[in-house]
Each structure stands twice: as structure tokens, then as C-alpha cells.
Amino acid sequence: MTTATYADTSVTVDDEGFFTDPGQWTEPMAEQIAREQDIATLTDRHWTVIHFMRAEYAAKGTGPTVRILGKTSGVSVKELYQLFPKGPAKTAAKIAGIPKPRGCI
Amino acid sequence: MDKSIVILGSGTAGTLTANRLRRTYDERECRITVVDQNDDHVYQPGLLFVPFGLAEPHALVRPRPRQLLDGIAYRSAEIDRVDLTADRVHFTDGTSLGYDVLVVATGASLLPEETEGLTGPGWGEKVHTFYDLPGAVALHQALERFEGGRVVIDVVDLPIKCPVAPLEFAFLADWYFQRRGIRDRVELTYVTPLDGAFTKPVAAKALGGLLKEKGIELVTEFALGEVDGTGGRLVSYDEREVPFDLAVVVPLHGGAEYVDRSPGLGDELGFVPVDRHTLQHPDHPHVFAIGDAAGLPASKAGSVAHFEGEVLAHNIGRFLAGKPLDASFDGHTNCFIETGFHKALLIDFNYDTEPLPGHFPGALGLPLLKESRANHLGKLAFEWLYWHSLLPGRELPGIGSAMPEHGKTHTPA
Ligand SMILES: Cc1cc2nc3c(=O)[nH]c(=O)nc-3n(C[C@H](O)[C@H](O)[C@H](O)COP(=O)(O)OP(=O)(O)OC[C@H]3O[C@@H](n4cnc5c(N)ncnc54)[C@H](O)[C@@H]3O)c2cc1C
């Protein structure tokens, strides 16, 4: 476990850079994390996904997979890849300040 | 007590659950009804061998009702929906059935039409799946005609039944083409959405090593967006391409369709959420799910259904007696992995423990995570055990629900 600084605040992250405590996240941090992921600006569509990720995490204790995002967030899988080219579930989880989504077995 | 237990689905999990319950409780204690939409029980692990001519399709099929012990009612009907407020199951023929306890064991269904182009031009010709019997038979014919080129094995996304089966297919394909003397004319590629050959790090390393040894290319983190059957290309959402002359695709899986039509029963993918230890539905205490139908962080495998069955039969008894549930499933999974050349690997793990090296079920048992002839014989013996021991709901000697610890080496991942 290490720390990272976003919006002048120190937060704890895991080895891959995912927040370990989603409570430490604030909206201003998202833009900076997004730029680290090569996303220049966050559009309304990005924010739809980010808010959805956080709500899902709060309800279920894990972020959704891409397939579930595509079925339930109102953003299709195709568009999710346009918004978050490096892998929507992981990138959006990182920007949304939640732990890495647990995949299936 | 005269209670009615209704079991939806008479595949591996439903059949073994009915038989286990019947062995434990007599007919005065509870009535057991099992429902299925068709009467052919397919031994699904055998589907892996059909494409290579190593299993005869008709030998894998037996009548469902004949696998049930006396005193179990069998009903041939298609489920339309479950009404959880009225405790009734509705069938597509307009009839219905009430229950005191409901067990959902309707497995996972294949959803090839959910992937763009997968069932389009080339489906059944250049693009195949071996995950159902007609598909496995068609693939056998395609392989027999194949004289060289690029063969691609692709897993669209997880969860899938038997997550090791596509890897086994790749290993057996290498062996098959060698036996035919054309391996040097075949390029084999294994394409996965995961970041390695398998989900669990220790096993991913061992299995990834085997792919390399056998000259099978590994393409990771590939999220299949489109199949171009005419052009012979798999295209990912991030616009990478994998060309093929023959594609073997494991399609998306979801729960049975009626689950979506039954408010409150399933999750987004149509699987039934249950407590990972007791198998009980979180909102409906008299509803349980077992096998592939259950939305659990465990593999979808017959062996898992077997281990869950022991826990479920016990917990249903406790539930009917009004006592707290005390049996706990630990996520135990046990898979033989065929690697060709009369050899196989064995992995054994649970929710908390990675597949580890060592021996199973104890120090003198079968080698874990290592290729051996003994494991191959174990895989072949599984078919007999399936029909004669697992489905009838008997205990397999020395192999209980809880994952054995003896004989395992705890090396860090
Ligand atoms: C290629 C392949 C290889 C495999 N290899 C292995 C292996 O080596 N080892 C291992 O342990 N497992 C293996 N498996 C997995 C194993 O076969 C499954 O995990 C197991 O069959 C799950 O049992 P189940 O009862 O949950 O589902 P199923 O056996 O699929 O049964 C579900 C039943 O529900 C019925 N049903 C569904 N919908 C309805 C409806 N609406 N109305 C009425 N009935 C309905 C279906 O007809 C079916 O009979 C393999 C699977 C495949 C595909």
C-alpha cells in the first residue's frame, strides 16, 4: 500500500493505483487521475459512468465489470471503450476512486 | 412435516440435489419434484473430446428421469417464470406448481447472439463453439476438413462453464494436429479477456508456461467486440485484430432466460444471488440456488455442484426443521485439465486458497499443477463416477465438500 496526492490531498492506493478507501475521493481528484490515464477531459458521459461506478460500489462492495456496465449504466460497451480506451472497468474504477473491480472466475 | 421441494433444472446440480435429498428424507417428510425442459441429460465434460473424435456424441446422452431415484417426481415442462410472492412456478404450457422450498438449478445458457457478428456469416462453417452438442459435432467435421492455417480459440468474457475447458481445447488441438502430421502448417492462438492464461496467479503461471511449451500464442486482455466471419477476423473493442481461418469461440454466458422474467430472483446476468456459504437467497429464505445458476465467486463446474450439493441438502433439512443453517460451502473447486499426449494436470482450490502444488487429496494422491498420466486416467474415470456416484448423490470416496489441505505446498503466488 502506498500513497498518492490528488487535489493537494494525500490518499492511500494499492500497488496498481486503485483507491483503498473510496471515502478519501473527491470530485476534483477525478480530472487529475483521468489525465494520468491519458484522458484529457472528462465529459458528461464520463461522469455518468464514474457516478454509476461509485453507486454500484456503495451498494455491492465491488465495482461492476464492463459487461455489467454495458447492461446497466445506460452507456453501451462500444461507447465505454471510446470513453475509456485502456479498459473501461479498470480505468473508470481508478478515476472514480474505488478498488479494482473483482472479475469473475 | 409434509413439505414440497421443487427443483428447477435436472442437469448435474438439480439431479444430484434431488437424489441427495431423497436419500436423507423419506417421502412422508417431503415431496420432491424436479422440472426440466427436455429429457436428454448430456455429460458436458465429454463435449471437449467430441471435436477431436475422442468421444462419440450419442454416448454422452442419457434420459434425465432415469437418473432420479424412486420417489422423486419428474416433470417435463419449460419454466416461464417464478412468482416469489405467491411461491409458485409458472410453466409455458399455462400450468403452475407451488412450493415450500425452491431450488434453482437451471444452469447457465450460451448467448452467442450477444456478440456482434458471432452468429452471422461463417457461423457453423469457419466460426464454431464446442460448448453444446450440435456445436461440438459441427466442429469435429470442420477439424477433419482442416488442412492448415490459423486456428484461434477465444473466450469472450467470464463467467463461463468450466473455465479451463478452452485451455484444454488448445492443448488437445496441438496434440490433434501433431497426430495428423500437420502441426507445422497450423498456427494456434489462445485469446482471452484476462491478463494471463487463467484467473488465479499460480495456475496462470503453470498454464501459461504450458501454452508456450506447446507453441501456442497467448493474446491477453482482448475484449471481443465483433466477429468478422467472412473476413476471418476477431476485432476487439479497442480495435485490435486477430486473424483466423477457423475460430473456436466460447460465447457469453448468462442465467436461464426465465430468471429475468421473475422479479427479485436474479442479478443483471440472470444468475441467482445466494449467500456464498449457505446457498440461500438473501431476500427469500426458502429459495436456494446451486450449480451454474448460482451467482457465486466460484467456478461453474460439475465438481463445484457436487461439493455444494452436500451443503445444500443439509441446509434444506435444517430450514424445513426450523433450525438455523449450519453447513457452509468453502468454494471448493477441483478440475482436471487435459493437456494431450495422455496427460492431464489437476487443480484444487477454494474461495480463499489458490490452486497450490503438492498432492490431492493427501500426500500420496494425484500430483497437483503438474502433468501426469495418473491425472489423465482420473479425468477419464470421472465419466463413470459422474453417472454412478456424483449424479446419484453418493459421496465420492475420500473427497468431501471441504477442500483438503493435506499434501499441499503453500508456496507464495
Ligand atoms: C465443454 C464443457 C466441459 C466441461 N468440463 C467439465 C469438467 O471437466 N469438470 C467439471 O466439473 N465440469 C465441467 N463442465 C461444467 C459442467 O458441465 C457444469 O458446470 C454442470 O453441468 C453444471 O450443472 P448445472 O446443473 O448447474 O447446469 P446444467 O447441467 O447445464 O443443467 C441445467 C438444466 O436446467 C434446464 N433448464 C434451463 N432453463 C430451463 C427452463 N426454462 N425450463 C426448464 N428447464 C430449464 C436445462 O435443460 C438443464 O438440464 C464442462 C462444461 C462444458 C460446457
XYZ file of C-alpha atoms and ligand atoms in Angstrom:
571
model
C 0.000 0.000 0.000
C 1.303 3.474 -0.911
C 0.005 6.996 -1.034
C -0.751 9.350 -3.898
C -1.571 13.045 -3.912
C -4.595 14.307 -5.793
C -6.091 17.806 -5.487
C -3.422 18.563 -2.863
C -4.681 15.753 -0.644
C -2.831 12.567 0.231
C -4.829 9.328 -0.308
C -3.979 5.634 0.110
C -3.828 3.480 -3.012
C -2.885 -0.145 -3.714
C 0.101 -1.317 -5.802
C -1.825 -0.742 -9.016
C -3.005 2.737 -8.015
C -6.610 1.945 -7.052
C -8.046 3.782 -4.018
C -8.278 1.547 -0.982
C -10.664 3.915 0.803
C -13.294 5.365 -1.570
C -14.244 7.813 1.211
C -10.995 9.747 0.539
C -12.077 10.553 -3.044
C -13.459 13.935 -4.077
C -14.697 15.053 -7.486
C -11.782 17.473 -8.133
C -9.380 14.489 -7.882
C -11.040 12.770 -10.850
C -9.703 15.154 -13.531
C -6.131 14.644 -12.377
C -6.441 10.838 -12.225
C -8.051 10.903 -15.682
C -5.081 12.771 -17.154
C -2.744 10.095 -15.732
C -4.870 7.632 -17.740
C -4.416 9.707 -20.910
C -7.954 11.093 -20.817
C -7.610 14.845 -21.398
C -11.052 15.986 -20.200
C -13.959 14.295 -18.512
C -17.211 14.763 -20.429
C -20.746 14.336 -19.079
C -20.713 10.784 -20.434
C -17.546 10.018 -18.449
C -19.213 11.418 -15.342
C -22.310 9.234 -15.895
C -20.049 6.197 -15.736
C -17.998 7.492 -12.795
C -21.081 8.196 -10.670
C -22.543 4.826 -11.654
C -19.323 3.062 -10.595
C -19.394 4.712 -7.182
C -23.083 3.922 -6.631
C -22.544 0.279 -7.585
C -19.546 0.037 -5.278
C -21.538 1.543 -2.416
C -24.403 -0.919 -2.998
C -22.439 -4.105 -3.716
C -18.941 -3.702 -2.329
C -17.332 -4.152 -5.741
C -17.303 -2.185 -8.970
C -19.114 -3.633 -11.995
C -17.398 -5.446 -14.865
C -17.538 -3.979 -18.401
C -20.338 -6.337 -19.365
C -22.493 -5.315 -16.404
C -21.688 -1.638 -17.029
C -22.840 -2.083 -20.629
C -26.093 -3.667 -19.468
C -26.956 -1.329 -16.631
C -25.208 2.066 -16.850
C -27.012 3.311 -19.960
C -23.665 3.510 -21.812
C -23.019 0.736 -24.362
C -19.832 -1.369 -24.216
C -18.728 0.161 -27.522
C -19.053 3.702 -26.148
C -17.413 2.670 -22.868
C -14.307 1.699 -24.847
C -14.415 5.046 -26.662
C -14.607 6.887 -23.346
C -12.039 4.744 -21.532
C -9.871 3.170 -24.260
C -7.485 1.409 -21.875
C -10.182 -0.854 -20.414
C -13.377 0.773 -19.107
C -13.972 -1.145 -15.872
C -10.445 -0.673 -14.539
C -9.893 2.876 -15.781
C -13.297 4.127 -14.641
C -12.801 2.462 -11.231
C -9.467 4.220 -10.859
C -10.921 7.631 -11.774
C -13.965 7.007 -9.566
C -11.718 6.262 -6.591
C -12.923 2.732 -5.889
C -10.935 -0.518 -5.566
C -10.205 -2.652 -8.646
C -13.403 -4.490 -9.725
C -13.283 -8.195 -8.899
C -13.645 -10.142 -12.120
C -15.376 -13.485 -12.455
C -13.785 -16.897 -12.086
C -43.893 -32.491 8.136
C -45.216 -32.738 4.610
C -43.347 -30.170 2.636
C -42.927 -29.677 -1.052
C -39.477 -29.100 -2.523
C -39.384 -28.022 -6.152
C -36.090 -28.251 -8.018
C -35.844 -26.286 -11.252
C -33.489 -27.973 -13.719
C -32.421 -31.594 -13.938
C -28.832 -31.206 -15.055
C -25.849 -32.050 -12.862
C -26.853 -29.903 -9.882
C -30.616 -30.461 -9.867
C -30.301 -34.212 -10.272
C -27.716 -34.704 -7.560
C -29.601 -32.413 -5.173
C -32.862 -34.326 -5.658
C -31.109 -37.650 -5.101
C -29.234 -36.431 -2.029
C -32.464 -35.107 -0.515
C -34.318 -38.333 -1.294
C -31.577 -40.386 0.381
C -31.820 -38.227 3.515
C -35.572 -37.664 3.846
C -38.343 -40.142 3.114
C -41.480 -39.400 1.172
C -43.556 -38.625 4.275
C -41.120 -35.887 5.241
C -41.042 -34.093 1.896
C -42.242 -34.350 -1.666
C -39.603 -33.664 -4.284
C -40.430 -32.526 -7.818
C -37.768 -31.959 -10.453
C -38.529 -29.962 -13.601
C -36.692 -29.823 -16.910
C -37.487 -28.537 -20.384
C -36.028 -31.535 -22.221
C -35.321 -35.141 -21.341
C -31.728 -35.525 -22.595
C -29.008 -35.257 -19.976
C -25.686 -34.504 -21.710
C -22.391 -35.328 -19.969
C -20.926 -31.879 -20.701
C -17.262 -32.618 -19.823
C -17.379 -35.072 -22.757
C -18.050 -32.181 -25.182
C -14.335 -31.340 -25.051
C -13.453 -34.651 -26.687
C -16.091 -34.717 -29.450
C -14.314 -32.252 -31.811
C -11.207 -34.444 -31.811
C -13.109 -37.681 -32.447
C -12.191 -38.872 -28.939
C -15.818 -39.258 -27.783
C -18.938 -40.443 -29.586
C -21.708 -37.832 -29.279
C -24.515 -40.334 -28.631
C -22.552 -41.962 -25.780
C -22.700 -38.693 -23.808
C -26.510 -38.562 -23.612
C -28.840 -40.375 -21.183
C -32.522 -39.870 -20.267
C -32.969 -37.399 -17.383
C -35.797 -39.189 -15.491
C -33.713 -42.369 -15.318
C -31.057 -40.546 -13.255
C -33.572 -39.837 -10.468
C -34.180 -42.194 -7.542
C -37.625 -43.704 -6.912
C -39.951 -41.382 -5.079
C -38.880 -38.252 -6.968
C -41.495 -36.771 -9.305
C -40.166 -35.683 -12.696
C -41.963 -33.071 -14.731
C -41.128 -32.251 -18.329
C -42.024 -28.592 -18.793
C -40.490 -25.260 -19.702
C -40.387 -22.732 -16.865
C -41.898 -19.388 -17.786
C -41.322 -17.501 -14.506
C -41.252 -17.781 -10.748
C -43.678 -15.732 -8.657
C -41.759 -15.188 -5.440
C -44.679 -13.500 -3.660
C -47.097 -16.363 -4.309
C -44.413 -19.119 -4.064
C -45.422 -20.554 -7.441
C -43.594 -21.601 -10.584
C -45.413 -20.916 -13.855
C -44.798 -23.026 -16.939
C -45.122 -22.012 -20.595
C -47.981 -24.523 -21.048
C -50.094 -22.437 -18.649
C -49.848 -24.779 -15.644
C -48.151 -23.912 -12.341
C -46.723 -25.519 -9.223
C -46.462 -24.273 -5.629
C -43.508 -24.908 -3.300
C -42.339 -24.635 0.291
C -38.697 -24.693 -0.763
C -37.423 -23.785 -4.220
C -34.034 -24.846 -5.573
C -32.875 -23.059 -8.715
C -30.593 -25.386 -10.688
C -31.236 -24.266 -14.258
C -27.559 -23.737 -15.054
C -26.000 -21.240 -17.438
C -27.087 -20.628 -21.019
C -24.959 -19.707 -24.015
C -25.595 -16.255 -25.528
C -23.683 -16.212 -28.845
C -26.126 -13.706 -30.364
C -24.964 -11.077 -27.818
C -21.621 -10.728 -29.626
C -21.756 -8.770 -32.861
C -21.267 -10.993 -35.906
C -20.655 -14.199 -33.949
C -23.747 -15.954 -35.311
C -23.508 -14.103 -38.641
C -21.877 -15.318 -41.892
C -19.394 -18.135 -41.228
C -21.159 -19.398 -38.037
C -21.034 -23.199 -38.148
C -18.520 -23.066 -41.016
C -15.424 -21.073 -40.009
C -16.710 -19.982 -36.603
C -17.601 -22.661 -34.055
C -18.163 -23.473 -30.421
C -17.854 -26.823 -28.672
C -19.972 -25.748 -25.691
C -23.094 -27.631 -26.816
C -23.544 -30.970 -28.525
C -24.535 -29.785 -32.039
C -21.651 -27.279 -31.937
C -19.116 -29.910 -30.877
C -20.257 -32.253 -33.676
C -20.042 -29.495 -36.326
C -16.568 -28.565 -35.088
C -15.464 -32.195 -35.395
C -16.391 -32.106 -39.069
C -14.653 -28.748 -39.564
C -11.454 -30.017 -37.910
C -11.446 -33.127 -40.082
C -11.578 -30.932 -43.188
C -8.904 -28.540 -41.897
C -5.587 -28.863 -43.714
C -3.656 -25.915 -42.268
C -3.898 -22.233 -41.333
C -4.711 -20.124 -38.291
C -6.824 -21.650 -35.530
C -7.943 -19.226 -32.837
C -9.545 -20.154 -29.524
C -11.355 -17.197 -27.954
C -13.148 -16.748 -24.634
C -15.487 -13.769 -24.986
C -15.915 -12.995 -21.277
C -16.282 -14.665 -17.917
C -18.093 -16.307 -16.199
C -18.135 -19.461 -18.333
C -18.739 -23.096 -17.529
C -15.516 -24.913 -16.748
C -13.067 -22.007 -17.244
C -10.245 -24.460 -18.016
C -12.076 -26.164 -20.936
C -10.923 -23.628 -23.581
C -7.302 -24.133 -22.471
C -7.781 -27.886 -22.633
C -9.151 -27.412 -26.142
C -5.967 -25.529 -27.144
C -3.702 -28.251 -25.689
C -5.696 -31.034 -27.357
C -5.682 -29.141 -30.686
C -1.858 -29.079 -30.569
C -1.867 -32.848 -29.971
C -4.556 -33.496 -32.617
C -2.661 -31.659 -35.365
C 0.582 -33.410 -34.399
C -1.138 -36.784 -34.691
C -2.404 -35.769 -38.109
C 1.132 -34.744 -39.087
C 0.167 -31.163 -39.980
C 1.087 -29.270 -36.794
C 3.775 -27.314 -38.689
C 1.061 -25.986 -41.000
C -1.153 -24.790 -38.136
C -0.776 -21.600 -36.101
C -2.563 -21.891 -32.763
C -3.584 -18.782 -30.805
C -5.350 -18.566 -27.453
C -7.224 -15.297 -26.936
C -8.559 -14.273 -23.527
C -10.081 -11.194 -21.863
C -7.929 -11.947 -18.778
C -4.431 -10.585 -18.221
C -2.979 -14.129 -18.160
C -3.808 -17.697 -19.152
C -6.080 -18.115 -16.093
C -7.623 -16.087 -13.279
C -5.570 -17.437 -10.399
C -1.895 -16.320 -10.479
C -0.177 -19.642 -9.570
C -2.282 -21.607 -12.059
C -1.961 -18.840 -14.671
C 1.822 -19.227 -14.498
C 1.763 -23.017 -14.872
C -0.814 -22.964 -17.665
C 0.821 -20.026 -19.462
C 4.093 -21.993 -19.366
C 2.394 -24.976 -20.979
C 0.958 -22.833 -23.784
C 4.464 -21.536 -24.510
C 5.974 -25.028 -24.433
C 3.423 -26.203 -26.965
C 3.971 -23.235 -29.275
C 0.508 -21.737 -28.704
C 0.485 -17.944 -28.887
C -1.272 -16.174 -25.997
C -3.191 -12.922 -26.601
C -4.411 -11.321 -23.355
C -6.825 -8.530 -22.350
C -8.721 -8.968 -25.618
C -12.360 -7.883 -25.219
C -14.099 -9.310 -28.283
C -16.288 -6.654 -29.903
C -17.013 -8.214 -33.277
C -16.530 -11.410 -35.246
C -15.989 -10.917 -38.963
C -16.734 -14.423 -40.210
C -16.314 -13.619 -43.886
C -13.047 -11.733 -43.469
C -11.770 -14.175 -40.815
C -11.040 -11.592 -38.110
C -11.748 -11.192 -34.419
C -11.919 -7.488 -33.609
C -11.642 -6.198 -30.044
C -13.396 -3.147 -28.630
C -10.049 -1.349 -28.578
C -9.673 -2.160 -32.280
C -7.015 -4.841 -32.181
C -7.434 -7.678 -34.677
C -6.706 -11.405 -34.586
C -6.973 -13.140 -37.976
C -8.255 -16.722 -38.282
C -9.106 -19.480 -40.729
C -11.009 -21.361 -38.028
C -12.320 -19.722 -34.844
C -13.426 -21.663 -31.771
C -15.352 -19.204 -29.621
C -16.722 -19.695 -26.119
C -19.733 -17.352 -26.148
C -21.027 -15.146 -23.350
C -22.922 -16.993 -20.630
C -25.987 -15.852 -18.724
C -28.524 -17.484 -16.449
C -31.692 -19.136 -17.765
C -33.953 -16.648 -19.524
C -36.943 -17.089 -17.180
C -34.844 -15.682 -14.310
C -35.044 -12.231 -15.948
C -38.838 -12.618 -16.128
C -39.049 -13.414 -12.409
C -38.888 -10.152 -10.399
C -36.475 -10.329 -7.472
C -34.931 -13.668 -8.420
C -31.733 -12.909 -10.354
C -28.916 -10.429 -10.973
C -28.011 -8.429 -14.115
C -26.741 -11.540 -15.900
C -29.628 -13.774 -14.868
C -27.703 -15.654 -12.179
C -29.288 -16.087 -8.761
C -27.501 -14.290 -5.915
C -27.079 -16.520 -2.865
C -25.025 -16.496 0.311
C -21.614 -17.878 -0.665
C -21.580 -20.292 2.285
C -25.216 -21.377 2.811
C -26.503 -21.057 -0.829
C -29.630 -19.306 0.435
C -31.187 -16.325 -1.411
C -30.569 -13.094 0.547
C -34.171 -11.863 0.267
C -36.097 -15.143 0.101
C -35.021 -17.639 2.784
C -36.912 -20.538 1.206
C -35.148 -20.081 -2.153
C -31.745 -21.647 -2.776
C -29.544 -21.875 -5.869
C -26.881 -24.402 -6.800
C -24.512 -25.119 -9.671
C -24.017 -22.833 -12.661
C -27.271 -20.966 -11.906
C -25.844 -19.540 -8.681
C -24.190 -16.108 -8.787
C -21.190 -17.078 -6.677
C -17.498 -16.190 -6.948
C -16.748 -19.886 -7.613
C -16.125 -21.779 -10.867
C -19.089 -23.060 -12.819
C -18.217 -26.763 -12.780
C -19.824 -30.106 -12.084
C -17.344 -30.717 -9.275
C -18.489 -27.492 -7.602
C -22.140 -28.557 -7.919
C -21.161 -31.845 -6.270
C -19.479 -30.127 -3.301
C -22.334 -27.609 -2.989
C -24.864 -30.453 -3.039
C -23.652 -31.860 0.261
C -24.051 -28.453 1.932
C -27.390 -27.677 0.282
C -29.120 -30.959 1.176
C -28.092 -30.497 4.794
C -29.195 -26.844 4.921
C -32.588 -27.563 3.357
C -33.167 -30.162 6.084
C -32.264 -27.585 8.754
C -34.505 -24.991 7.099
C -37.505 -27.327 6.986
C -36.940 -28.236 10.638
C -36.960 -24.516 11.520
C -33.323 -24.586 12.662
C -30.530 -22.149 11.708
C -28.449 -23.209 8.705
C -25.091 -24.566 9.803
C -23.448 -26.177 6.754
C -21.002 -23.943 4.935
C -19.642 -24.180 1.387
C -15.989 -23.080 1.174
C -15.850 -22.563 -2.606
C -14.089 -25.906 -3.165
C -13.330 -26.497 -6.866
C -11.498 -29.397 -8.420
C -10.593 -29.561 -12.120
C -8.650 -31.976 -14.265
C -7.007 -30.179 -17.195
C -6.313 -32.390 -20.226
C -3.038 -31.451 -21.883
C -2.879 -34.087 -24.656
C -0.443 -36.978 -25.104
C -2.390 -38.974 -22.444
C -1.564 -36.472 -19.743
C -3.503 -34.059 -17.557
C -2.975 -31.523 -14.795
C -5.083 -31.246 -11.658
C -6.007 -28.096 -9.749
C -7.832 -27.853 -6.419
C -8.744 -24.589 -4.696
C -11.460 -22.677 -2.825
C -12.641 -19.115 -2.154
C -9.556 -18.300 -0.086
C -6.817 -20.633 -1.289
C -5.089 -20.516 -4.670
C -4.538 -23.702 -6.663
C -1.333 -24.956 -4.974
C 1.296 -27.519 -5.939
C 1.559 -30.773 -3.964
C -0.800 -33.743 -3.998
C -4.572 -34.368 -3.831
C -6.418 -35.372 -1.676
C -3.410 -36.175 0.539
C 0.372 -36.597 0.338
C 0.066 -39.905 -1.566
C -2.562 -38.681 -4.000
C -2.552 -37.256 -7.516
C 0.029 -34.573 -8.356
C -1.297 -31.007 -8.395
C -0.388 -28.446 -11.078
C 1.841 -30.977 -12.792
C 1.210 -33.012 -15.922
C 0.860 -36.732 -15.290
C -0.654 -39.871 -16.755
C -2.429 -40.570 -13.461
C -4.353 -37.287 -13.779
C -5.388 -38.196 -17.323
C -6.738 -41.512 -16.056
C -8.502 -39.559 -13.293
C -10.200 -37.370 -15.903
C -11.363 -40.421 -17.853
C -12.600 -42.144 -14.682
C -14.659 -39.055 -13.877
C -17.247 -40.016 -16.525
C -18.075 -43.285 -14.782
C -18.118 -41.575 -11.390
C -20.411 -38.870 -12.816
C -23.193 -41.295 -13.803
C -22.762 -43.785 -10.969
C -21.717 -41.751 -7.974
C -21.985 -37.990 -8.445
C -25.461 -37.819 -10.045
C -26.987 -40.451 -7.723
C -25.863 -38.169 -4.874
C -23.364 -40.553 -3.291
C -20.197 -39.436 -1.531
C -17.045 -39.824 -3.621
C -14.622 -41.849 -1.504
C -12.143 -39.545 0.234
C -13.458 -36.396 -1.477
C -15.796 -34.328 0.663
C -17.154 -30.845 0.253
C -14.422 -29.115 2.267
C -11.172 -28.520 0.369
C -8.417 -30.834 1.647
C -5.264 -29.149 2.973
C -3.102 -32.277 3.384
C -0.370 -32.720 0.822
C -0.385 -29.130 -0.445
C 2.703 -26.934 -0.600
C 1.939 -23.375 0.425
C 4.311 -21.509 -1.847
C 3.516 -17.826 -2.187
C 1.965 -16.730 -5.501
C -17.254 -28.134 -22.730
C -17.502 -28.289 -21.258
C -16.614 -29.010 -20.479
C -16.815 -29.158 -19.128
N -15.906 -29.886 -18.388
C -16.094 -30.045 -17.064
C -15.182 -30.834 -16.285
O -14.209 -31.405 -16.803
N -15.410 -30.945 -14.957
C -16.463 -30.333 -14.340
O -16.618 -30.474 -13.132
N -17.348 -29.591 -15.048
C -17.185 -29.439 -16.392
N -18.094 -28.699 -17.124
C -19.130 -27.915 -16.420
C -20.342 -28.726 -16.026
O -20.834 -29.468 -17.095
C -21.400 -27.772 -15.499
O -20.824 -26.924 -14.539
C -22.540 -28.524 -14.840
O -23.242 -29.240 -15.815
C -23.463 -27.564 -14.111
O -24.609 -28.217 -13.701
P -25.989 -27.441 -13.557
O -26.963 -28.456 -13.099
O -25.789 -26.222 -12.772
O -26.352 -26.991 -15.051
P -26.776 -27.938 -16.252
O -26.177 -29.279 -16.083
O -26.458 -27.203 -17.501
O -28.353 -28.094 -16.087
C -29.288 -27.039 -16.192
C -30.634 -27.625 -16.567
O -31.655 -26.641 -16.486
C -32.575 -26.855 -17.544
N -33.297 -25.595 -17.838
C -32.780 -24.379 -18.149
N -33.751 -23.493 -18.385
C -34.943 -24.139 -18.195
C -36.302 -23.743 -18.304
N -36.662 -22.506 -18.635
N -37.240 -24.674 -18.055
C -36.908 -25.937 -17.707
N -35.618 -26.367 -17.598
C -34.649 -25.476 -17.848
C -31.687 -27.305 -18.699
O -32.424 -28.020 -19.667
C -30.656 -28.169 -17.991
O -30.989 -29.515 -17.955
C -17.938 -28.556 -18.510
C -18.849 -27.841 -19.289
C -18.657 -27.701 -20.654
C -19.645 -26.929 -21.467
